[in-house]
Tab-separated table of C-alpha atoms and ligand atoms in Angstrom:
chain	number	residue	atom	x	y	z
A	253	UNK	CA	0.000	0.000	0.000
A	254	UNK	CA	0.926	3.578	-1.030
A	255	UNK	CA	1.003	7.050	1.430
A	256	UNK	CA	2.069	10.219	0.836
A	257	UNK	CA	2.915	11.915	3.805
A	258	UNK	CA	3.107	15.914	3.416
A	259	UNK	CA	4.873	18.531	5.041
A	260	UNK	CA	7.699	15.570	6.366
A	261	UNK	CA	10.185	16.556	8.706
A	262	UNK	CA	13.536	14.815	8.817
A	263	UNK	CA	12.265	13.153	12.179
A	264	UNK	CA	8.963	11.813	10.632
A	265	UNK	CA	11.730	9.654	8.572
A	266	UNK	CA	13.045	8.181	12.005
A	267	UNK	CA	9.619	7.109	13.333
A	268	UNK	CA	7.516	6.523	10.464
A	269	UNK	CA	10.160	4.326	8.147
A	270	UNK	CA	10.392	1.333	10.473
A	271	UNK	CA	6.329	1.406	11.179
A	272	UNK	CA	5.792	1.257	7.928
A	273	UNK	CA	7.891	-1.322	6.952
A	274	UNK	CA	6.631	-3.302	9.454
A	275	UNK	CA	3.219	-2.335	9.022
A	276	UNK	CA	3.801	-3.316	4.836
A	277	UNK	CA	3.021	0.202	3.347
A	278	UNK	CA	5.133	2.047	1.605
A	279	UNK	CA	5.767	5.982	2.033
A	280	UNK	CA	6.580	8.492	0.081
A	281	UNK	CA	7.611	11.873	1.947
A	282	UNK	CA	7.106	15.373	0.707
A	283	UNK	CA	8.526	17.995	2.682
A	284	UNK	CA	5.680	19.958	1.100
A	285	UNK	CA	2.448	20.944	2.895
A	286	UNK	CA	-0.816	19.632	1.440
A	287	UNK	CA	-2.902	22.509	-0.249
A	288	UNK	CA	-4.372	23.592	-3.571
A	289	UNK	CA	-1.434	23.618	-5.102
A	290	UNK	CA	0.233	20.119	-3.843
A	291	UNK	CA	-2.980	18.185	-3.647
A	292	UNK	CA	-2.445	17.950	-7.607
A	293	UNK	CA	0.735	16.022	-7.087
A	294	UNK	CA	-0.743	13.177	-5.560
A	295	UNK	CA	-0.668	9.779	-7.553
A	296	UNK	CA	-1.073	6.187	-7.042
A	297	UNK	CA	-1.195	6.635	-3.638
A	298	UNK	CA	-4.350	5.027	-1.615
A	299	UNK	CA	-3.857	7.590	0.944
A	300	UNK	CA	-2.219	11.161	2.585
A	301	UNK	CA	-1.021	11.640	5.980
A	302	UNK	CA	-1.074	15.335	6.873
A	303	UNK	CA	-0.185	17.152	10.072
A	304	UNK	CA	-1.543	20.416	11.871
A	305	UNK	CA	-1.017	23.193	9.132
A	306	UNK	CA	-1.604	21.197	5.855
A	307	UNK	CA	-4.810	22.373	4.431
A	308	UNK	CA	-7.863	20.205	4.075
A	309	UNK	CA	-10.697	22.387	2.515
A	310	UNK	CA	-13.543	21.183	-0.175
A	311	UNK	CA	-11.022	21.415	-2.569
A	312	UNK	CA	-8.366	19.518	-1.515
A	313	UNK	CA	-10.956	16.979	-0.606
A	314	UNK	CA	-11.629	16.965	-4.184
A	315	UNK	CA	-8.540	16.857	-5.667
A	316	UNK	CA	-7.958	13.728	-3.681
A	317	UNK	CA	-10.689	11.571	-4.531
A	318	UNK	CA	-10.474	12.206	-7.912
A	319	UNK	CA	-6.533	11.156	-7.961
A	320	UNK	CA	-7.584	8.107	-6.543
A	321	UNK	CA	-6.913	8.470	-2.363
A	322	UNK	CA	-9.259	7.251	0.168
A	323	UNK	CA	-8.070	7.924	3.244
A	324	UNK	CA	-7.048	11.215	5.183
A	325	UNK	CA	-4.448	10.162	7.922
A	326	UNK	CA	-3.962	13.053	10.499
A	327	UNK	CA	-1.010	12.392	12.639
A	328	UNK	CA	-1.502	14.846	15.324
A	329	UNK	CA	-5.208	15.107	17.655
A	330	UNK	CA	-6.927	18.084	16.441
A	331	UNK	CA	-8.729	18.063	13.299
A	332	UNK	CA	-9.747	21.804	12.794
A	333	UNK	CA	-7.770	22.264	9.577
A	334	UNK	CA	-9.957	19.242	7.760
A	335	UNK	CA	-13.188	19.695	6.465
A	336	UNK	CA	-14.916	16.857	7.127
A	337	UNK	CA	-18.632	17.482	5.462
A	338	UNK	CA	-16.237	17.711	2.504
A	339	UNK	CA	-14.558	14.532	3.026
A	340	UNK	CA	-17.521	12.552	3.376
A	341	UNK	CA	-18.804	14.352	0.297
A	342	UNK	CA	-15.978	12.518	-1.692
A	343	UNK	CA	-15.840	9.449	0.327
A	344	UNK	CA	-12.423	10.069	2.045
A	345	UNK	CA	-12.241	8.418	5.517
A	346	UNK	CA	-10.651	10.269	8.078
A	347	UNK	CA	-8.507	9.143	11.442
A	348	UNK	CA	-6.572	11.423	13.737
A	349	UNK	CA	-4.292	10.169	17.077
A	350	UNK	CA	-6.816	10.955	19.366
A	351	UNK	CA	-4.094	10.640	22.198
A	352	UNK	CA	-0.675	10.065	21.646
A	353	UNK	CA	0.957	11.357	24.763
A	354	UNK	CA	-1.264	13.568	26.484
A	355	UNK	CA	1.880	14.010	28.879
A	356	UNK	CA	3.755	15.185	26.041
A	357	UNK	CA	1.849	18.736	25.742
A	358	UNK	CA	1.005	18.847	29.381
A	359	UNK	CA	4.212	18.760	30.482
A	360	UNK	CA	5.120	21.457	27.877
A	361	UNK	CA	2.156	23.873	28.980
A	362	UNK	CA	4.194	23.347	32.687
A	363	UNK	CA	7.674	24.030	31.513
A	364	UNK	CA	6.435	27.706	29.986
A	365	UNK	CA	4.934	28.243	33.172
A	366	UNK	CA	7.905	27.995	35.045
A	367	UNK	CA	10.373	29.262	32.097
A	368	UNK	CA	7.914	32.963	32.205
A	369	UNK	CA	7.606	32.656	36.087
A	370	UNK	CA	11.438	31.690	37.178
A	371	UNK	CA	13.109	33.289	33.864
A	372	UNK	CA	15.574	30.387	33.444
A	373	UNK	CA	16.076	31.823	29.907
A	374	UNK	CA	17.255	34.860	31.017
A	375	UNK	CA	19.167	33.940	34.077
A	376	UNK	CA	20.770	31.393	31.350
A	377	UNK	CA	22.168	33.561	29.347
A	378	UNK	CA	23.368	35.988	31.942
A	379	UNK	CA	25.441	33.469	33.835
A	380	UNK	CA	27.059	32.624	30.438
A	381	UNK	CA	28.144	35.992	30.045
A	382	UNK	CA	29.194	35.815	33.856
A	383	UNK	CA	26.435	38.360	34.853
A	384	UNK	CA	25.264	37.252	37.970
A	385	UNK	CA	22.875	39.779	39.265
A	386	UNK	CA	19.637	38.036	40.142
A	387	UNK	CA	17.731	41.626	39.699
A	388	UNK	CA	14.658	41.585	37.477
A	389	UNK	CA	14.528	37.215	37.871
A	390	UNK	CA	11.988	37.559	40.593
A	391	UNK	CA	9.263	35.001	40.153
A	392	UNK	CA	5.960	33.470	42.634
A	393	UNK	CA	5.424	30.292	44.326
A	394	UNK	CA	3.237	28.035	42.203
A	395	UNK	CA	2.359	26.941	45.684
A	396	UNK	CA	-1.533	27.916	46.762
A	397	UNK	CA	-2.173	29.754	43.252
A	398	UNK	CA	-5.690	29.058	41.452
A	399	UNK	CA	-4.906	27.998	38.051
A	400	UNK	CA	-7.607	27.928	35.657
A	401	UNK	CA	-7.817	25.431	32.724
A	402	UNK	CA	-10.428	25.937	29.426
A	403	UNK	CA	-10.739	21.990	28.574
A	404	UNK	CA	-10.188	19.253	30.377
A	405	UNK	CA	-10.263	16.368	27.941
A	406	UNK	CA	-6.837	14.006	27.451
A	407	UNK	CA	-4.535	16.774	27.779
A	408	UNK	CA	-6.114	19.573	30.450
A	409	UNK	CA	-6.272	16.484	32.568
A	410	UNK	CA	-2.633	15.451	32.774
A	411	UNK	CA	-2.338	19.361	32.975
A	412	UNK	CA	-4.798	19.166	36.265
A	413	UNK	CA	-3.250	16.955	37.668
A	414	UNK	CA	0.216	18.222	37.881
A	415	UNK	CA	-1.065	21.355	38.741
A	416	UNK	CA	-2.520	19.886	41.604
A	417	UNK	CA	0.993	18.316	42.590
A	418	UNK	CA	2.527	21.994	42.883
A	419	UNK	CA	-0.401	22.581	45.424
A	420	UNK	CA	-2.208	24.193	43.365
A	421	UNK	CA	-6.317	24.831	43.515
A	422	UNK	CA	-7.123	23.986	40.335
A	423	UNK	CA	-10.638	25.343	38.768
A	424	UNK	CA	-11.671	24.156	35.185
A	425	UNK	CA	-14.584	25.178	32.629
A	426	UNK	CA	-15.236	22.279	29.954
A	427	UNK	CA	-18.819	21.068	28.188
A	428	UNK	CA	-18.277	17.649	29.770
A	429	UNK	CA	-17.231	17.707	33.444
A	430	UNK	CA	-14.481	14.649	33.881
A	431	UNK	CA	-15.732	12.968	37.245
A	432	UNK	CA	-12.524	11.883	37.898
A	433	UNK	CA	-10.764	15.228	38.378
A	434	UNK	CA	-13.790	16.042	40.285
A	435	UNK	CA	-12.628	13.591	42.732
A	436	UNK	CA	-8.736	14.711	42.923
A	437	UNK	CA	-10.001	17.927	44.164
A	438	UNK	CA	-10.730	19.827	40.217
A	439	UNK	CA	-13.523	22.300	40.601
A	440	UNK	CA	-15.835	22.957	37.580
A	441	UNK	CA	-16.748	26.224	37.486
A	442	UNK	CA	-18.487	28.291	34.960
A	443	UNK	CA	-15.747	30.020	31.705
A	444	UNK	CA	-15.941	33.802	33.488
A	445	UNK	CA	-14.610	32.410	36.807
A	446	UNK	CA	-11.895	29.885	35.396
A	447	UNK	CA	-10.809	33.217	33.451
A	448	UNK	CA	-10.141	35.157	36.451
A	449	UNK	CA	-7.201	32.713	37.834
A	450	UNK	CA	-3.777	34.195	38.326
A	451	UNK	CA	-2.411	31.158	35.580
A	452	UNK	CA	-4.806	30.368	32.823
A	453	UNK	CA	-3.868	27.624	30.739
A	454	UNK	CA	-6.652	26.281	27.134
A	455	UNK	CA	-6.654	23.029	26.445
A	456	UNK	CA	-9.429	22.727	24.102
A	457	UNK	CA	-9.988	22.254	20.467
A	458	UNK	CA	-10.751	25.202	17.972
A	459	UNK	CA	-14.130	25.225	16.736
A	460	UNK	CA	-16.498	27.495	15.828
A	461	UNK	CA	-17.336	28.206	19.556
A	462	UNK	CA	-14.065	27.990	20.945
A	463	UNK	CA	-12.401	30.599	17.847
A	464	UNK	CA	-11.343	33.466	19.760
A	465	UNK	CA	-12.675	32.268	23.116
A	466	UNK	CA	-9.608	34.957	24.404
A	467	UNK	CA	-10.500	38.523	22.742
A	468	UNK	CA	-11.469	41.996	24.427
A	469	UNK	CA	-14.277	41.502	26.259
A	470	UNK	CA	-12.592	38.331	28.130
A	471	UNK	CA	-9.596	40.074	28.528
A	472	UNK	CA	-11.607	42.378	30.388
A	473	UNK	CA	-12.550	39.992	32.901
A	474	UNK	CA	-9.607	38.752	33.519
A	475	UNK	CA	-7.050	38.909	36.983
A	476	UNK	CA	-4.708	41.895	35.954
A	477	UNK	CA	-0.941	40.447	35.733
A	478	UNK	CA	-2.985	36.715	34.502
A	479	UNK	CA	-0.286	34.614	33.447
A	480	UNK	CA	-1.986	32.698	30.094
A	481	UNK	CA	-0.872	29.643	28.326
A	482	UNK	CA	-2.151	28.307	24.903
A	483	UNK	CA	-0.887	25.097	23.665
A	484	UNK	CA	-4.122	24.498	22.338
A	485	UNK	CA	-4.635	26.483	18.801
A	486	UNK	CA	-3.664	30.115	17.796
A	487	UNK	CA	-7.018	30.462	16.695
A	488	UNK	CA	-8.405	30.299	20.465
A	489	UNK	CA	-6.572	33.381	20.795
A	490	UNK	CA	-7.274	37.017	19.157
A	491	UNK	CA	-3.679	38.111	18.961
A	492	UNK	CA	-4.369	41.404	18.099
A	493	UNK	CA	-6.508	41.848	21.187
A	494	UNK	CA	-3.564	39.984	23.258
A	495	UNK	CA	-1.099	42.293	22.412
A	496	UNK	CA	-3.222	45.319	23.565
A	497	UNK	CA	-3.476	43.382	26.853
A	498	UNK	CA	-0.345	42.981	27.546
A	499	UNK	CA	0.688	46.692	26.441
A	500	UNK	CA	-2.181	47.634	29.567
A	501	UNK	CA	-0.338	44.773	31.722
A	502	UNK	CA	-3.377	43.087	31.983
A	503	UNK	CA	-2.016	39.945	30.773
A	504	UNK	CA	1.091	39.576	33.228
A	505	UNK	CA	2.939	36.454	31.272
A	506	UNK	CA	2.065	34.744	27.422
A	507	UNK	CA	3.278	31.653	26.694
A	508	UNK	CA	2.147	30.168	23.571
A	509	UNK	CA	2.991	27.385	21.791
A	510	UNK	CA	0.638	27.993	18.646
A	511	UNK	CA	-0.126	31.334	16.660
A	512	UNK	CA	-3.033	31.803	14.610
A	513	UNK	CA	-1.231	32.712	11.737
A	514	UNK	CA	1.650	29.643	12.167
A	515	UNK	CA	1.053	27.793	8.497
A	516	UNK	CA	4.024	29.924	6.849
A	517	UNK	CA	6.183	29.882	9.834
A	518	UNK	CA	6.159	27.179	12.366
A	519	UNK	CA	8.044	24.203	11.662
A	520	UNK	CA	10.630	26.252	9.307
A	521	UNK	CA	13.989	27.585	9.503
A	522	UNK	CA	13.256	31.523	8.281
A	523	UNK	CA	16.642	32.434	10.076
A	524	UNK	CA	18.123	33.727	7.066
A	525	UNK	CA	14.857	35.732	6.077
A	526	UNK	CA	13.259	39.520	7.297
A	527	UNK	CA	10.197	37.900	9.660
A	528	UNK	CA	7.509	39.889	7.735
A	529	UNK	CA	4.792	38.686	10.175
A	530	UNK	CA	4.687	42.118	12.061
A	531	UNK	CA	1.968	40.726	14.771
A	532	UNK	CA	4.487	37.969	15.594
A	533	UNK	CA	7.307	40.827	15.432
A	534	UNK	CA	5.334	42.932	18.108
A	535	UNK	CA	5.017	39.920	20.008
A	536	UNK	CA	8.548	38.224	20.339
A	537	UNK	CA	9.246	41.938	21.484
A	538	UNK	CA	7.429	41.772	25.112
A	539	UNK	CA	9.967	40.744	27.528
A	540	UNK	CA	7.080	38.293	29.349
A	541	UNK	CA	6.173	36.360	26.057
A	542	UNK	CA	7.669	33.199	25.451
A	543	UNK	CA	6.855	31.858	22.352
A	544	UNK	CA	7.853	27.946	21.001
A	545	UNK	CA	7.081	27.128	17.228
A	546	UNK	CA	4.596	24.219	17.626
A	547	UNK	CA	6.341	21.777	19.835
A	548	UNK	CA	4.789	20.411	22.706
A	549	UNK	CA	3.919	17.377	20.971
A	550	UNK	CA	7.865	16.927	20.208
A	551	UNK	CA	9.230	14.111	22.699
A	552	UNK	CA	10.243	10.615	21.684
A	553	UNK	CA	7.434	8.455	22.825
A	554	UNK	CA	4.493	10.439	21.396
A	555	UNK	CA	6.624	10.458	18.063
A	556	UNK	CA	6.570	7.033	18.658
A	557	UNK	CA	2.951	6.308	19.454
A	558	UNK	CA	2.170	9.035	16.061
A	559	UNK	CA	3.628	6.981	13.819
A	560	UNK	CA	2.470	3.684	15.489
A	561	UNK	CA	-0.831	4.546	15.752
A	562	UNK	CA	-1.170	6.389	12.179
A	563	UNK	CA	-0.310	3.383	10.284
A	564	UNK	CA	-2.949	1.556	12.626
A	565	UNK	CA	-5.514	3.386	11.710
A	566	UNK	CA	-4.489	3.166	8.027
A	567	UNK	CA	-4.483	-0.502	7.928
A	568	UNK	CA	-7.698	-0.602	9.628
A	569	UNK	CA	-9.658	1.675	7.562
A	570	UNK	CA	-8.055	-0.178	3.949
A	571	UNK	CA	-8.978	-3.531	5.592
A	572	UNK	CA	-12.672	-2.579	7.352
A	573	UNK	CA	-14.364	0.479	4.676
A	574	UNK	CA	-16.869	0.307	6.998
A	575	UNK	CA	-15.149	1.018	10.615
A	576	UNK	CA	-17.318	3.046	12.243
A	577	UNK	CA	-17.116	6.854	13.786
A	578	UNK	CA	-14.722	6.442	16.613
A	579	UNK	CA	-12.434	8.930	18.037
A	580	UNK	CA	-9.580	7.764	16.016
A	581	UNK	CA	-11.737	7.636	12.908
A	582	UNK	CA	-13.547	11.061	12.149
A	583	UNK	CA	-15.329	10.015	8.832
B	273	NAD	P1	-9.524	16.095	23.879
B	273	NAD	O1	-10.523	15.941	22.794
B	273	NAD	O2	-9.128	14.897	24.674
B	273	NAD	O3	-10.034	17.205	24.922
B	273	NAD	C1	-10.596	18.408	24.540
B	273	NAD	C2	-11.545	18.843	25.645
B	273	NAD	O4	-12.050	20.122	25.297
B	273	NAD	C3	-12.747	17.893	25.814
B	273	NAD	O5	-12.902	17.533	27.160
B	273	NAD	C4	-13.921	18.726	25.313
B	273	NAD	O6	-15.146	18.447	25.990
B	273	NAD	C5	-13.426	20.132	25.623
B	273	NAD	N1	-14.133	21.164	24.882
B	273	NAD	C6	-14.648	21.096	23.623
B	273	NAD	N2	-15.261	22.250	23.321
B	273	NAD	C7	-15.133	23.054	24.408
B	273	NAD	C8	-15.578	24.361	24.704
B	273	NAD	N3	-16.312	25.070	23.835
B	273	NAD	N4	-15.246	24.879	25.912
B	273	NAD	C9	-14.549	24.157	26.815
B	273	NAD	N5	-14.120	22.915	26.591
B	273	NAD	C10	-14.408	22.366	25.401
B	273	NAD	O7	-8.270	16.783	23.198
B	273	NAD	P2	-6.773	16.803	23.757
B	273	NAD	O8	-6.038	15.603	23.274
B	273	NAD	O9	-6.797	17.093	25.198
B	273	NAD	O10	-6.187	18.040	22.941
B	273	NAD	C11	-6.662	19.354	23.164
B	273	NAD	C12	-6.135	20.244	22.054
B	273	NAD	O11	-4.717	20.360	22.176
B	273	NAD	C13	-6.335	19.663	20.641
B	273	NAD	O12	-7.598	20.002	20.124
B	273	NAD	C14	-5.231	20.311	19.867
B	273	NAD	O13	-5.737	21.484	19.274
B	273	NAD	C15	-4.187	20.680	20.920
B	273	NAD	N6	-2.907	19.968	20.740
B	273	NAD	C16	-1.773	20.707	20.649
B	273	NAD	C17	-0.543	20.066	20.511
B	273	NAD	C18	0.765	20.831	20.425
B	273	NAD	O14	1.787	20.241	20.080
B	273	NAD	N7	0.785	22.110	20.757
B	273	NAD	C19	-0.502	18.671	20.447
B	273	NAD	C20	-1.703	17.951	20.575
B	273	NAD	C21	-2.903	18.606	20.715
């Protein structure tokens, strides 16, 4: 069996080479992303495995069924770049990895916390230049804070619960409570009081309801000096709206992993080029941002499970056409 895996990085090779000869499929990597444009490349391949920023519109959808593929393999969890009406439309089955290492991103969402609250970045490079003045690398106990998390599915609950090891109270808003958080000591409460936590951290998908879930008028509500956290999706986030926020100092501390406008950037090296994204400019100019390029996926065993559990759900879906709706397989 043939798949075309777009916008392949050199450490999708590593993982996804022996899985796939195992697995008896054979792959075929373009560094390209999947869009208008590349979607007309495909051929003789019975499916494409795309990642967070390749583009899955009618069109694409299209374009695929008509060269011949039949099945849409995301290898990441969130789906919000495929349209999958449109997929159905031309009889393209969809998976995702519903939950390759939750730890992987929770852990991540922690280490910005602590990176913008203890400033190990800065105090790093100050020590290498043998500045050792502590001035300006004051941080706050994590100790007794409320920390407020927007989603408490696979990932907001490994999030939760280390939270709760720092001694943190930990309040949560989500559409479906998880009963077992509830029972380590979690608190549902409703969005507008989760929002008013000194450390606010999403952890749900983008949809519709969800796009901009962050703009003005939450802002407004929210605890002056709030450190927030998205590993989540830019798209939960109005930048624009952000970086008023944190020119007032309402917003204390950003740490984001994601950024709405990430397809042309993240997972590139622009070093040699101007950065013309002047929202992203603005940004990586505050002193309390920290921004990472997409990565809180990146450790070894959720590569692992990715590429494990990709070609699973490939296999499946060739061998069973009629699998059912599941959480690893969207259409
Ligand atoms: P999940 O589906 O297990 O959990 C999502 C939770 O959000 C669910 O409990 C759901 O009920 C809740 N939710 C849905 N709509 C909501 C709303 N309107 N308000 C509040 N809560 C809502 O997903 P997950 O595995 O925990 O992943 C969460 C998100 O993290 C993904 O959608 C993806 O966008 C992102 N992610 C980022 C990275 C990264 O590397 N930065 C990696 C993996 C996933």
């Amino acid at each position: 069996m043939n798949l075309t895996l777009f916008s392949a990085q050199p450490y999708d090779h590593i993982y996804f080479t022996p899985a796939a000869e195992k697995a008896g499929i054979t792959i075929q990597y373009q560094e390209m992303p999947l869009n208008e444009t590349t979607a007309a490349l495909v051929a003789e391949t019975e499916a494409v495995c795309v990642f967070v920023n390749d583009l899955v519109n009618e069109k694409v959808c299209a374009q695929l069924s008509a060269a011949g593929v039949r099945i849409i393999a995301l290898r990441c969890a969130g789906f919000n770049n495929v349209n999958l009406e449109a997929a159905k439309k031309y009889q393209l089955r969809v998976c995702r990895v519903p939950a390759y290492s939750p730890e992987s991103v929770a852990e991540h969402a922690v280490a910005m916390i602590l990176t913008l609250n203890r400033k190990t970045h800065k105090a790093y490079n100050r020590v290498r230049e043998q500045n050792y003045s502590i001035n300006g690398l004051l941080g706050f106990n994590l100790f007794g804070k409320t920390v407020g998390v927007v989603g408490t599915g696979n990932i907001g609950a490994c999030f939760c619960k280390i939270m709760l090891g720092f001694g943190c109270r930990v309040i949560a808003y989500d559409i479906a409570k998880n009963p077992s958080l509830e029972k380590l000591g979690v608190e549902y409460v409703p969005l507008e009081e989760v929002l008013k936590a000194a450390i606010v951290s999403l952890h749900c998908p983008l949809t519709p309801q969800t796009h901009h879930l962050i703009n003005e008028q939450t802002l407004e509500k929210m605890q002056p000096g709030v450190m927030l956290i998205n590993t989540s999706r830019g798209g939960l986030i109005d930048t624009k709206a952000v970086i008023q926020a944190l020119k007032k100092g309402v917003i204390g501390y950003l740490g984001m992993d994601v950024y709405e406008q990430e397809e042309n950037l993240f997972f590139k090296d622009l070093s040699n080029r101007l950065l013309e994204d002047e929202t992203l400019q603005r940004l990586s100019s505050f002193h309390n941002v920290l921004i990472t390029a997409h990565q809180a996926f990146f450790t070894q065993e959720a590569l692992h499970e990715i590429a494990t559990t990709t070609l699973k759900n490939i296999i499946s879906l060739k061998n069973d056409n009629n699998l059912p709706q599941q959480a690893a397989i969207l259409v």
